[in-house]
Amino acid sequence: NVNGRLNIRTGRTPALAVVQGVVYAAWSETRSVPNSADTYDTVVVRHLGPSGWVSDGEINFGAIEGKLIIDIAIADVGGVPHVAFSQFTSKSFGASKVNKPGTVQVFKLSGASWIELGGVLNVSTNNYPNYLAMAIHGGRPYLAWQERSASGNNQLYVKHWDGASWVADGGSLNVNPASGEAGRPALASDGLKLWLAWAEGALGEKAKLYVRSFSGSTWSSAEGPLNIDSVNAPADHPALAIASGIVQVIWAEKDANSYTKQVYVKGRDTSGAFVSTPLGRWGANGSTAAIPSHTWVNMQAGGIALGNGVGDEGFD
């Protein structure tokens, strides 16, 4: 059902969560700095009520001028919405802009206010954080994120909230901490283990897909590469889910022969072997669009208007 546009100005990086049976949405939105031509990003949160979307306020961390939000995650932690986000600052100095180091932080909703949970998670406040992922394991929030120094490579880190502070769960989780560029992380819990998936590549090689599990004290060795073609086909943007107790990883991979991106799914049993899970198309097609001659028809995203495949695929 269409519930109306949620953002007022430019909105990006939306995230969804169900908290005590209620749908919450969080995203970043651009705002104007008062009495200035500059803008900044803020995190906006709303939940879906019986009569539409209800505002849960906005979240800001630090000075707002030049603030740019990179990524957002939202989760249900004990019946309370928790929002994590990464950000950096880009300020104008004359005709040029200078990007300053960023931060990763988590806020929770308390009454009608958002309260910071435990301060900045960065390994170093001089570094640059990027994409992040959040999952609940053992009733506690776990956060994974990318972080790099000004001249270094993207590293993956994970921390969890123990009720008083953010505790590091190991150091860099890269397969190659020295020079491997870790991609966007994904997190999921099967109730017994926490699972981390990511793509990682080094200079001169294609990005490979890896998975680790966390038993509560230590991380397993990296499993993979899981690419269909780990030599010629780079993998990216993995996601994790648990189906019937089996961890499933889904990712995009560029096919080296057709030069097109394909989507693949693998499941893992308790011994680490591939589990073949049949995939079936979900849902049914709608009715065929009627297009009278010499008439303009509104083309909806995702639809195919003509039998020859003309739609919204971006052809010129």
PDB file of C-alpha atoms in Angstrom:
ATOM      1  CA  ASN A   1       0.000   0.000   0.000  1.00  0.00           C
ATOM      2  CA  VAL A   2       1.198   3.481  -0.800  1.00  0.00           C
ATOM      3  CA  ASN A   3       1.511   5.474   2.439  1.00  0.00           C
ATOM      4  CA  GLY A   4       2.759   8.692   0.913  1.00  0.00           C
ATOM      5  CA  ARG A   5       6.225  10.163   0.515  1.00  0.00           C
ATOM      6  CA  LEU A   6       8.187  10.067   3.771  1.00  0.00           C
ATOM      7  CA  ASN A   7      11.053  12.446   3.015  1.00  0.00           C
ATOM      8  CA  ILE A   8      10.686  16.219   2.781  1.00  0.00           C
ATOM      9  CA  ARG A   9      13.952  16.872   0.951  1.00  0.00           C
ATOM     10  CA  THR A  10      16.523  14.561  -0.643  1.00  0.00           C
ATOM     11  CA  GLY A  11      16.365  11.191   1.135  1.00  0.00           C
ATOM     12  CA  ARG A  12      18.976   8.400   0.993  1.00  0.00           C
ATOM     13  CA  THR A  13      20.119   5.136   2.627  1.00  0.00           C
ATOM     14  CA  PRO A  14      16.715   3.929   3.895  1.00  0.00           C
ATOM     15  CA  ALA A  15      16.538   1.082   6.430  1.00  0.00           C
ATOM     16  CA  LEU A  16      13.607  -0.849   7.913  1.00  0.00           C
ATOM     17  CA  ALA A  17      12.988  -2.799  11.123  1.00  0.00           C
ATOM     18  CA  VAL A  18      10.028  -4.293  12.950  1.00  0.00           C
ATOM     19  CA  VAL A  19      10.034  -3.273  16.619  1.00  0.00           C
ATOM     20  CA  GLN A  20       7.403  -4.974  18.794  1.00  0.00           C
ATOM     21  CA  GLY A  21       5.269  -5.581  15.726  1.00  0.00           C
ATOM     22  CA  VAL A  22       5.550  -1.989  14.463  1.00  0.00           C
ATOM     23  CA  VAL A  23       7.353  -1.061  11.234  1.00  0.00           C
ATOM     24  CA  TYR A  24      10.050   1.600  11.670  1.00  0.00           C
ATOM     25  CA  ALA A  25      11.822   3.397   8.831  1.00  0.00           C
ATOM     26  CA  ALA A  26      15.065   5.368   9.115  1.00  0.00           C
ATOM     27  CA  TRP A  27      16.862   7.328   6.411  1.00  0.00           C
ATOM     28  CA  SER A  28      19.152  10.321   5.916  1.00  0.00           C
ATOM     29  CA  GLU A  29      17.727  13.595   4.713  1.00  0.00           C
ATOM     30  CA  THR A  30      19.305  16.895   3.714  1.00  0.00           C
ATOM     31  CA  ARG A  31      18.602  20.017   5.769  1.00  0.00           C
ATOM     32  CA  SER A  32      19.613  23.674   5.447  1.00  0.00           C
ATOM     33  CA  VAL A  33      21.936  25.230   7.992  1.00  0.00           C
ATOM     34  CA  PRO A  34      20.087  28.172   9.612  1.00  0.00           C
ATOM     35  CA  ASN A  35      21.199  31.568   8.249  1.00  0.00           C
ATOM     36  CA  SER A  36      23.550  29.903   5.769  1.00  0.00           C
ATOM     37  CA  ALA A  37      23.627  28.496   2.243  1.00  0.00           C
ATOM     38  CA  ASP A  38      25.247  25.290   3.548  1.00  0.00           C
ATOM     39  CA  THR A  39      23.405  22.022   4.112  1.00  0.00           C
ATOM     40  CA  TYR A  40      23.814  18.976   6.350  1.00  0.00           C
ATOM     41  CA  ASP A  41      22.434  15.458   6.645  1.00  0.00           C
ATOM     42  CA  THR A  42      20.259  14.259   9.493  1.00  0.00           C
ATOM     43  CA  VAL A  43      18.791  10.860  10.367  1.00  0.00           C
ATOM     44  CA  VAL A  44      14.984  10.821  10.229  1.00  0.00           C
ATOM     45  CA  VAL A  45      12.935   8.061  11.888  1.00  0.00           C
ATOM     46  CA  ARG A  46       9.221   7.302  11.540  1.00  0.00           C
ATOM     47  CA  HIS A  47       6.969   4.385  12.427  1.00  0.00           C
ATOM     48  CA  LEU A  48       3.794   3.210  10.747  1.00  0.00           C
ATOM     49  CA  GLY A  49       0.720   3.890  12.881  1.00  0.00           C
ATOM     50  CA  PRO A  50      -2.937   3.003  12.251  1.00  0.00           C
ATOM     51  CA  SER A  51      -3.487   6.237  10.306  1.00  0.00           C
ATOM     52  CA  GLY A  52      -0.111   6.649   8.600  1.00  0.00           C
ATOM     53  CA  TRP A  53       3.504   7.426   9.378  1.00  0.00           C
ATOM     54  CA  VAL A  54       4.306   8.991  12.761  1.00  0.00           C
ATOM     55  CA  SER A  55       7.467  11.017  13.342  1.00  0.00           C
ATOM     56  CA  ASP A  56       9.982   9.763  15.908  1.00  0.00           C
ATOM     57  CA  GLY A  57      12.215  12.789  15.491  1.00  0.00           C
ATOM     58  CA  GLU A  58      15.671  13.291  14.022  1.00  0.00           C
ATOM     59  CA  ILE A  59      19.139  12.219  15.157  1.00  0.00           C
ATOM     60  CA  ASN A  60      22.299  14.313  14.884  1.00  0.00           C
ATOM     61  CA  PHE A  61      25.783  13.688  16.197  1.00  0.00           C
ATOM     62  CA  GLY A  62      28.335  16.470  16.561  1.00  0.00           C
ATOM     63  CA  ALA A  63      28.368  19.776  14.716  1.00  0.00           C
ATOM     64  CA  ILE A  64      25.836  19.718  11.908  1.00  0.00           C
ATOM     65  CA  GLU A  65      27.584  21.983   9.364  1.00  0.00           C
ATOM     66  CA  GLY A  66      28.858  19.953   6.409  1.00  0.00           C
ATOM     67  CA  LYS A  67      27.754  16.656   7.934  1.00  0.00           C
ATOM     68  CA  LEU A  68      27.231  13.864   5.390  1.00  0.00           C
ATOM     69  CA  ILE A  69      25.692  10.533   6.400  1.00  0.00           C
ATOM     70  CA  ILE A  70      27.016   7.436   4.633  1.00  0.00           C
ATOM     71  CA  ASP A  71      24.978   4.498   5.902  1.00  0.00           C
ATOM     72  CA  ILE A  72      22.193   3.645   8.372  1.00  0.00           C
ATOM     73  CA  ALA A  73      20.984   0.514  10.168  1.00  0.00           C
ATOM     74  CA  ILE A  74      18.003   0.081  12.506  1.00  0.00           C
ATOM     75  CA  ALA A  75      17.094  -2.869  14.743  1.00  0.00           C
ATOM     76  CA  ASP A  76      14.822  -4.018  17.570  1.00  0.00           C
ATOM     77  CA  VAL A  77      16.889  -4.387  20.742  1.00  0.00           C
ATOM     78  CA  GLY A  78      14.686  -5.659  23.559  1.00  0.00           C
ATOM     79  CA  GLY A  79      11.638  -3.894  22.149  1.00  0.00           C
ATOM     80  CA  VAL A  80      13.442  -0.550  21.704  1.00  0.00           C
ATOM     81  CA  PRO A  81      14.459   0.909  18.297  1.00  0.00           C
ATOM     82  CA  HIS A  82      18.233   1.323  17.961  1.00  0.00           C
ATOM     83  CA  VAL A  83      19.719   3.281  15.038  1.00  0.00           C
ATOM     84  CA  ALA A  84      23.349   3.103  13.926  1.00  0.00           C
ATOM     85  CA  PHE A  85      24.856   5.437  11.352  1.00  0.00           C
ATOM     86  CA  SER A  86      28.204   6.432   9.868  1.00  0.00           C
ATOM     87  CA  GLN A  87      29.076   9.964   8.831  1.00  0.00           C
ATOM     88  CA  PHE A  88      31.875  12.342   7.885  1.00  0.00           C
ATOM     89  CA  THR A  89      32.260  16.101   7.404  1.00  0.00           C
ATOM     90  CA  SER A  90      32.879  17.903   4.125  1.00  0.00           C
ATOM     91  CA  LYS A  91      33.591  21.620   4.570  1.00  0.00           C
ATOM     92  CA  SER A  92      34.252  24.317   2.018  1.00  0.00           C
ATOM     93  CA  PHE A  93      37.498  26.279   2.189  1.00  0.00           C
ATOM     94  CA  GLY A  94      37.469  28.862  -0.579  1.00  0.00           C
ATOM     95  CA  ALA A  95      36.890  27.094  -3.895  1.00  0.00           C
ATOM     96  CA  SER A  96      37.674  23.596  -2.568  1.00  0.00           C
ATOM     97  CA  LYS A  97      36.142  21.128  -0.151  1.00  0.00           C
ATOM     98  CA  VAL A  98      38.017  19.166   2.486  1.00  0.00           C
ATOM     99  CA  ASN A  99      36.722  15.851   3.789  1.00  0.00           C
ATOM    100  CA  LYS A 100      37.365  15.286   7.465  1.00  0.00           C
ATOM    101  CA  PRO A 101      37.420  11.958   9.368  1.00  0.00           C
ATOM    102  CA  GLY A 102      34.091  10.416  10.301  1.00  0.00           C
ATOM    103  CA  THR A 103      32.407   8.534  13.110  1.00  0.00           C
ATOM    104  CA  VAL A 104      30.162   5.529  13.774  1.00  0.00           C
ATOM    105  CA  GLN A 105      27.611   5.759  16.591  1.00  0.00           C
ATOM    106  CA  VAL A 106      24.402   4.171  17.873  1.00  0.00           C
ATOM    107  CA  PHE A 107      21.332   5.863  19.357  1.00  0.00           C
ATOM    108  CA  LYS A 108      18.298   4.367  21.078  1.00  0.00           C
ATOM    109  CA  LEU A 109      14.807   5.797  21.476  1.00  0.00           C
ATOM    110  CA  SER A 110      13.960   6.765  25.053  1.00  0.00           C
ATOM    111  CA  GLY A 111      10.507   8.265  25.376  1.00  0.00           C
ATOM    112  CA  ALA A 112      10.424  10.974  22.737  1.00  0.00           C
ATOM    113  CA  SER A 113      14.217  11.481  22.590  1.00  0.00           C
ATOM    114  CA  TRP A 114      17.150   9.718  20.964  1.00  0.00           C
ATOM    115  CA  ILE A 115      19.967   8.913  23.408  1.00  0.00           C
ATOM    116  CA  GLU A 116      23.514   8.102  22.343  1.00  0.00           C
ATOM    117  CA  LEU A 117      24.609   4.610  23.327  1.00  0.00           C
ATOM    118  CA  GLY A 118      28.192   4.476  24.533  1.00  0.00           C
ATOM    119  CA  GLY A 119      29.989   6.989  22.329  1.00  0.00           C
ATOM    120  CA  VAL A 120      31.939   6.606  19.085  1.00  0.00           C
ATOM    121  CA  LEU A 121      32.715   3.044  17.952  1.00  0.00           C
ATOM    122  CA  ASN A 122      35.602   3.883  15.606  1.00  0.00           C
ATOM    123  CA  VAL A 123      38.922   2.183  16.166  1.00  0.00           C
ATOM    124  CA  SER A 124      40.390   5.656  15.575  1.00  0.00           C
ATOM    125  CA  THR A 125      38.609   9.002  15.313  1.00  0.00           C
ATOM    126  CA  ASN A 126      41.216   9.958  12.685  1.00  0.00           C
ATOM    127  CA  ASN A 127      39.877   7.269  10.353  1.00  0.00           C
ATOM    128  CA  TYR A 128      37.100   7.188   7.773  1.00  0.00           C
ATOM    129  CA  PRO A 129      34.173   4.787   8.395  1.00  0.00           C
ATOM    130  CA  ASN A 130      31.898   3.642   5.595  1.00  0.00           C
ATOM    131  CA  TYR A 131      29.167   0.995   5.304  1.00  0.00           C
ATOM    132  CA  LEU A 132      27.816  -0.818   8.348  1.00  0.00           C
ATOM    133  CA  ALA A 133      25.486  -3.655   9.404  1.00  0.00           C
ATOM    134  CA  MET A 134      23.683  -4.431  12.668  1.00  0.00           C
ATOM    135  CA  ALA A 135      22.255  -7.667  14.077  1.00  0.00           C
ATOM    136  CA  ILE A 136      20.927  -8.862  17.428  1.00  0.00           C
ATOM    137  CA  HIS A 137      22.703 -11.870  18.928  1.00  0.00           C
ATOM    138  CA  GLY A 138      22.052 -13.162  22.421  1.00  0.00           C
ATOM    139  CA  GLY A 139      19.808 -10.156  23.022  1.00  0.00           C
ATOM    140  CA  ARG A 140      22.663  -7.724  22.373  1.00  0.00           C
ATOM    141  CA  PRO A 141      23.285  -5.451  19.393  1.00  0.00           C
ATOM    142  CA  TYR A 142      26.338  -6.233  17.272  1.00  0.00           C
ATOM    143  CA  LEU A 143      27.648  -3.725  14.756  1.00  0.00           C
ATOM    144  CA  ALA A 144      30.020  -4.378  11.849  1.00  0.00           C
ATOM    145  CA  TRP A 145      31.524  -1.566   9.801  1.00  0.00           C
ATOM    146  CA  GLN A 146      34.258  -0.575   7.334  1.00  0.00           C
ATOM    147  CA  GLU A 147      36.994   1.752   8.517  1.00  0.00           C
ATOM    148  CA  ARG A 148      40.139   3.039   6.856  1.00  0.00           C
ATOM    149  CA  SER A 149      42.923   5.505   7.537  1.00  0.00           C
ATOM    150  CA  ALA A 150      43.636   8.303   5.085  1.00  0.00           C
ATOM    151  CA  SER A 151      46.247   6.183   3.277  1.00  0.00           C
ATOM    152  CA  GLY A 152      45.198   2.671   4.333  1.00  0.00           C
ATOM    153  CA  ASN A 153      42.783  -0.011   3.151  1.00  0.00           C
ATOM    154  CA  ASN A 154      39.215  -0.730   4.244  1.00  0.00           C
ATOM    155  CA  GLN A 155      39.176  -2.914   7.372  1.00  0.00           C
ATOM    156  CA  LEU A 156      36.191  -4.716   8.907  1.00  0.00           C
ATOM    157  CA  TYR A 157      35.505  -4.439  12.635  1.00  0.00           C
ATOM    158  CA  VAL A 158      32.755  -5.730  14.918  1.00  0.00           C
ATOM    159  CA  LYS A 159      31.710  -4.550  18.379  1.00  0.00           C
ATOM    160  CA  HIS A 160      28.804  -5.426  20.683  1.00  0.00           C
ATOM    161  CA  TRP A 161      27.054  -3.551  23.467  1.00  0.00           C
ATOM    162  CA  ASP A 162      27.459  -5.360  26.814  1.00  0.00           C
ATOM    163  CA  GLY A 163      25.037  -3.104  28.674  1.00  0.00           C
ATOM    164  CA  ALA A 164      27.664  -0.552  29.694  1.00  0.00           C
ATOM    165  CA  SER A 165      30.047  -0.063  26.755  1.00  0.00           C
ATOM    166  CA  TRP A 166      30.953  -1.188  23.245  1.00  0.00           C
ATOM    167  CA  VAL A 167      33.269  -4.213  23.373  1.00  0.00           C
ATOM    168  CA  ALA A 168      35.543  -5.092  20.453  1.00  0.00           C
ATOM    169  CA  ASP A 169      35.061  -8.589  19.040  1.00  0.00           C
ATOM    170  CA  GLY A 170      38.563  -9.110  17.712  1.00  0.00           C
ATOM    171  CA  GLY A 171      40.629  -6.830  15.536  1.00  0.00           C
ATOM    172  CA  SER A 172      40.494  -6.463  11.772  1.00  0.00           C
ATOM    173  CA  LEU A 173      38.433  -9.310  10.292  1.00  0.00           C
ATOM    174  CA  ASN A 174      39.868  -8.967   6.791  1.00  0.00           C
ATOM    175  CA  VAL A 175      41.357 -12.053   5.186  1.00  0.00           C
ATOM    176  CA  ASN A 176      44.280  -9.776   4.329  1.00  0.00           C
ATOM    177  CA  PRO A 177      44.412  -6.960   6.924  1.00  0.00           C
ATOM    178  CA  ALA A 178      47.568  -5.490   5.399  1.00  0.00           C
ATOM    179  CA  SER A 179      46.234  -4.763   1.913  1.00  0.00           C
ATOM    180  CA  GLY A 180      42.813  -6.378   1.391  1.00  0.00           C
ATOM    181  CA  GLU A 181      39.999  -3.950   0.593  1.00  0.00           C
ATOM    182  CA  ALA A 182      36.953  -5.179   2.499  1.00  0.00           C
ATOM    183  CA  GLY A 183      33.556  -4.432   0.993  1.00  0.00           C
ATOM    184  CA  ARG A 184      30.143  -3.779   2.497  1.00  0.00           C
ATOM    185  CA  PRO A 185      29.534  -6.150   5.474  1.00  0.00           C
ATOM    186  CA  ALA A 186      26.416  -8.165   6.324  1.00  0.00           C
ATOM    187  CA  LEU A 187      25.463  -9.630   9.730  1.00  0.00           C
ATOM    188  CA  ALA A 188      22.905 -12.228  10.879  1.00  0.00           C
ATOM    189  CA  SER A 189      22.381 -14.451  13.927  1.00  0.00           C
ATOM    190  CA  ASP A 190      21.037 -18.005  13.871  1.00  0.00           C
ATOM    191  CA  GLY A 191      20.619 -17.987  17.660  1.00  0.00           C
ATOM    192  CA  LEU A 192      23.811 -19.947  18.255  1.00  0.00           C
ATOM    193  CA  LYS A 193      26.343 -18.088  16.126  1.00  0.00           C
ATOM    194  CA  LEU A 194      26.743 -14.638  14.643  1.00  0.00           C
ATOM    195  CA  TRP A 195      27.564 -14.651  10.926  1.00  0.00           C
ATOM    196  CA  LEU A 196      29.537 -12.040   8.996  1.00  0.00           C
ATOM    197  CA  ALA A 197      29.741 -11.886   5.193  1.00  0.00           C
ATOM    198  CA  TRP A 198      31.738  -9.499   3.026  1.00  0.00           C
ATOM    199  CA  ALA A 199      33.579  -9.183  -0.272  1.00  0.00           C
ATOM    200  CA  GLU A 200      37.308  -8.488  -0.287  1.00  0.00           C
ATOM    201  CA  GLY A 201      39.872  -7.920  -3.004  1.00  0.00           C
ATOM    202  CA  ALA A 202      43.488  -6.868  -3.230  1.00  0.00           C
ATOM    203  CA  LEU A 203      45.436  -5.038  -5.933  1.00  0.00           C
ATOM    204  CA  GLY A 204      45.262  -6.920  -9.222  1.00  0.00           C
ATOM    205  CA  GLU A 205      42.606  -9.456  -8.205  1.00  0.00           C
ATOM    206  CA  LYS A 206      38.812  -9.716  -8.315  1.00  0.00           C
ATOM    207  CA  ALA A 207      36.797  -9.280  -5.120  1.00  0.00           C
ATOM    208  CA  LYS A 208      36.083 -12.585  -3.373  1.00  0.00           C
ATOM    209  CA  LEU A 209      33.178 -13.471  -1.090  1.00  0.00           C
ATOM    210  CA  TYR A 210      33.917 -14.649   2.470  1.00  0.00           C
ATOM    211  CA  VAL A 211      31.951 -15.655   5.580  1.00  0.00           C
ATOM    212  CA  ARG A 212      32.998 -15.952   9.230  1.00  0.00           C
ATOM    213  CA  SER A 213      31.066 -17.084  12.318  1.00  0.00           C
ATOM    214  CA  PHE A 214      31.381 -15.863  15.903  1.00  0.00           C
ATOM    215  CA  SER A 215      30.681 -18.268  18.766  1.00  0.00           C
ATOM    216  CA  GLY A 216      30.738 -15.656  21.531  1.00  0.00           C
ATOM    217  CA  SER A 217      34.466 -15.426  22.135  1.00  0.00           C
ATOM    218  CA  THR A 218      36.318 -16.082  18.882  1.00  0.00           C
ATOM    219  CA  TRP A 219      35.788 -15.785  15.138  1.00  0.00           C
ATOM    220  CA  SER A 220      36.153 -18.766  12.872  1.00  0.00           C
ATOM    221  CA  SER A 221      38.591 -18.770   9.986  1.00  0.00           C
ATOM    222  CA  ALA A 222      37.233 -17.099   6.872  1.00  0.00           C
ATOM    223  CA  GLU A 223      35.240 -19.530   4.725  1.00  0.00           C
ATOM    224  CA  GLY A 224      35.550 -19.019   1.000  1.00  0.00           C
ATOM    225  CA  PRO A 225      35.919 -17.675  -1.506  1.00  0.00           C
ATOM    226  CA  LEU A 226      32.284 -18.532  -2.218  1.00  0.00           C
ATOM    227  CA  ASN A 227      32.140 -16.901  -5.656  1.00  0.00           C
ATOM    228  CA  ILE A 228      30.837 -19.023  -8.478  1.00  0.00           C
ATOM    229  CA  ASP A 229      34.001 -17.930 -10.325  1.00  0.00           C
ATOM    230  CA  SER A 230      36.440 -16.600  -7.728  1.00  0.00           C
ATOM    231  CA  VAL A 231      39.180 -15.921 -10.282  1.00  0.00           C
ATOM    232  CA  ASN A 232      37.382 -13.954 -12.986  1.00  0.00           C
ATOM    233  CA  ALA A 233      34.066 -12.789 -11.473  1.00  0.00           C
ATOM    234  CA  PRO A 234      34.047 -10.142  -8.707  1.00  0.00           C
ATOM    235  CA  ALA A 235      31.430 -10.475  -5.966  1.00  0.00           C
ATOM    236  CA  ASP A 236      29.813  -7.598  -4.103  1.00  0.00           C
ATOM    237  CA  HIS A 237      27.040  -6.480  -1.740  1.00  0.00           C
ATOM    238  CA  PRO A 238      26.279  -9.723   0.154  1.00  0.00           C
ATOM    239  CA  ALA A 239      23.272 -10.157   2.433  1.00  0.00           C
ATOM    240  CA  LEU A 240      22.593 -12.817   5.080  1.00  0.00           C
ATOM    241  CA  ALA A 241      19.429 -14.526   6.284  1.00  0.00           C
ATOM    242  CA  ILE A 242      18.524 -17.593   8.336  1.00  0.00           C
ATOM    243  CA  ALA A 243      16.074 -20.063   6.759  1.00  0.00           C
ATOM    244  CA  SER A 244      15.082 -23.248   8.653  1.00  0.00           C
ATOM    245  CA  GLY A 245      18.141 -22.807  10.866  1.00  0.00           C
ATOM    246  CA  ILE A 246      20.514 -22.651   7.873  1.00  0.00           C
ATOM    247  CA  VAL A 247      22.493 -19.514   7.183  1.00  0.00           C
ATOM    248  CA  GLN A 248      21.961 -18.279   3.625  1.00  0.00           C
ATOM    249  CA  VAL A 249      24.171 -15.805   1.800  1.00  0.00           C
ATOM    250  CA  ILE A 250      23.011 -13.925  -1.306  1.00  0.00           C
ATOM    251  CA  TRP A 251      25.257 -11.753  -3.418  1.00  0.00           C
ATOM    252  CA  ALA A 252      25.781 -10.164  -6.813  1.00  0.00           C
ATOM    253  CA  GLU A 253      28.567 -11.400  -9.072  1.00  0.00           C
ATOM    254  CA  LYS A 254      29.619 -10.145 -12.477  1.00  0.00           C
ATOM    255  CA  ASP A 255      29.657 -12.966 -14.996  1.00  0.00           C
ATOM    256  CA  ALA A 256      32.971 -12.915 -16.847  1.00  0.00           C
ATOM    257  CA  ASN A 257      31.504 -14.282 -20.090  1.00  0.00           C
ATOM    258  CA  SER A 258      28.337 -12.227 -20.526  1.00  0.00           C
ATOM    259  CA  TYR A 259      29.537  -9.109 -18.672  1.00  0.00           C
ATOM    260  CA  THR A 260      26.206  -9.065 -16.809  1.00  0.00           C
ATOM    261  CA  LYS A 261      25.597  -9.162 -13.071  1.00  0.00           C
ATOM    262  CA  GLN A 262      23.971 -12.293 -11.697  1.00  0.00           C
ATOM    263  CA  VAL A 263      22.456 -12.994  -8.270  1.00  0.00           C
ATOM    264  CA  TYR A 264      23.411 -16.189  -6.421  1.00  0.00           C
ATOM    265  CA  VAL A 265      22.343 -17.862  -3.166  1.00  0.00           C
ATOM    266  CA  LYS A 266      24.189 -20.434  -1.076  1.00  0.00           C
ATOM    267  CA  GLY A 267      23.275 -22.114   2.187  1.00  0.00           C
ATOM    268  CA  ARG A 268      25.620 -23.724   4.718  1.00  0.00           C
ATOM    269  CA  ASP A 269      25.085 -26.837   6.844  1.00  0.00           C
ATOM    270  CA  THR A 270      26.715 -27.471  10.227  1.00  0.00           C
ATOM    271  CA  SER A 271      29.837 -28.958   8.625  1.00  0.00           C
ATOM    272  CA  GLY A 272      30.369 -26.087   6.203  1.00  0.00           C
ATOM    273  CA  ALA A 273      29.101 -27.882   3.105  1.00  0.00           C
ATOM    274  CA  PHE A 274      26.907 -26.219   0.488  1.00  0.00           C
ATOM    275  CA  VAL A 275      23.184 -26.856   0.974  1.00  0.00           C
ATOM    276  CA  SER A 276      21.153 -26.801  -2.220  1.00  0.00           C
ATOM    277  CA  THR A 277      17.956 -24.897  -1.464  1.00  0.00           C
ATOM    278  CA  PRO A 278      15.478 -24.805  -4.374  1.00  0.00           C
ATOM    279  CA  LEU A 279      14.443 -21.298  -5.358  1.00  0.00           C
ATOM    280  CA  GLY A 280      11.006 -20.512  -6.780  1.00  0.00           C
ATOM    281  CA  ARG A 281       9.578 -17.301  -8.109  1.00  0.00           C
ATOM    282  CA  TRP A 282       7.443 -15.593  -5.508  1.00  0.00           C
ATOM    283  CA  GLY A 283       4.153 -13.923  -6.414  1.00  0.00           C
ATOM    284  CA  ALA A 284       2.304 -13.644  -9.684  1.00  0.00           C
ATOM    285  CA  ASN A 285       2.383 -11.190 -12.569  1.00  0.00           C
ATOM    286  CA  GLY A 286      -0.256  -8.519 -12.730  1.00  0.00           C
ATOM    287  CA  SER A 287      -2.592  -8.074 -15.661  1.00  0.00           C
ATOM    288  CA  THR A 288      -1.187  -7.158 -19.066  1.00  0.00           C
ATOM    289  CA  ALA A 289      -1.048  -3.413 -19.591  1.00  0.00           C
ATOM    290  CA  ALA A 290      -3.521  -2.096 -22.172  1.00  0.00           C
ATOM    291  CA  ILE A 291      -1.843   0.511 -24.383  1.00  0.00           C
ATOM    292  CA  PRO A 292      -4.225   2.217 -26.824  1.00  0.00           C
ATOM    293  CA  SER A 293      -2.636   3.495 -30.011  1.00  0.00           C
ATOM    294  CA  HIS A 294      -1.432   7.124 -30.068  1.00  0.00           C
ATOM    295  CA  THR A 295      -1.753   7.397 -26.264  1.00  0.00           C
ATOM    296  CA  TRP A 296       0.831   8.203 -23.608  1.00  0.00           C
ATOM    297  CA  VAL A 297       0.931   5.614 -20.830  1.00  0.00           C
ATOM    298  CA  ASN A 298       2.581   6.067 -17.440  1.00  0.00           C
ATOM    299  CA  MET A 299       5.393   3.495 -17.123  1.00  0.00           C
ATOM    300  CA  GLN A 300       5.673   2.277 -13.529  1.00  0.00           C
ATOM    301  CA  ALA A 301       9.038   1.142 -12.187  1.00  0.00           C
ATOM    302  CA  GLY A 302       9.528  -2.595 -12.505  1.00  0.00           C
ATOM    303  CA  GLY A 303       6.883  -3.018 -15.189  1.00  0.00           C
ATOM    304  CA  ILE A 304       7.107  -4.285 -18.739  1.00  0.00           C
ATOM    305  CA  ALA A 305       4.759  -2.439 -21.069  1.00  0.00           C
ATOM    306  CA  LEU A 306       5.252  -4.242 -24.396  1.00  0.00           C
ATOM    307  CA  GLY A 307       5.791  -7.846 -25.374  1.00  0.00           C
ATOM    308  CA  ASN A 308       9.197  -7.037 -26.854  1.00  0.00           C
ATOM    309  CA  GLY A 309      10.609  -6.235 -23.411  1.00  0.00           C
ATOM    310  CA  VAL A 310      10.570  -2.438 -23.441  1.00  0.00           C
ATOM    311  CA  GLY A 311      10.365  -1.283 -19.826  1.00  0.00           C
ATOM    312  CA  ASP A 312      12.392   0.535 -17.202  1.00  0.00           C
ATOM    313  CA  GLU A 313      15.714  -1.243 -17.720  1.00  0.00           C
ATOM    314  CA  GLY A 314      17.459   1.991 -18.664  1.00  0.00           C
ATOM    315  CA  PHE A 315      17.889   1.427 -22.414  1.00  0.00           C
ATOM    316  CA  ASP A 316      18.319   4.591 -24.416  1.00  0.00           C
TER     317      ASP A 316
END
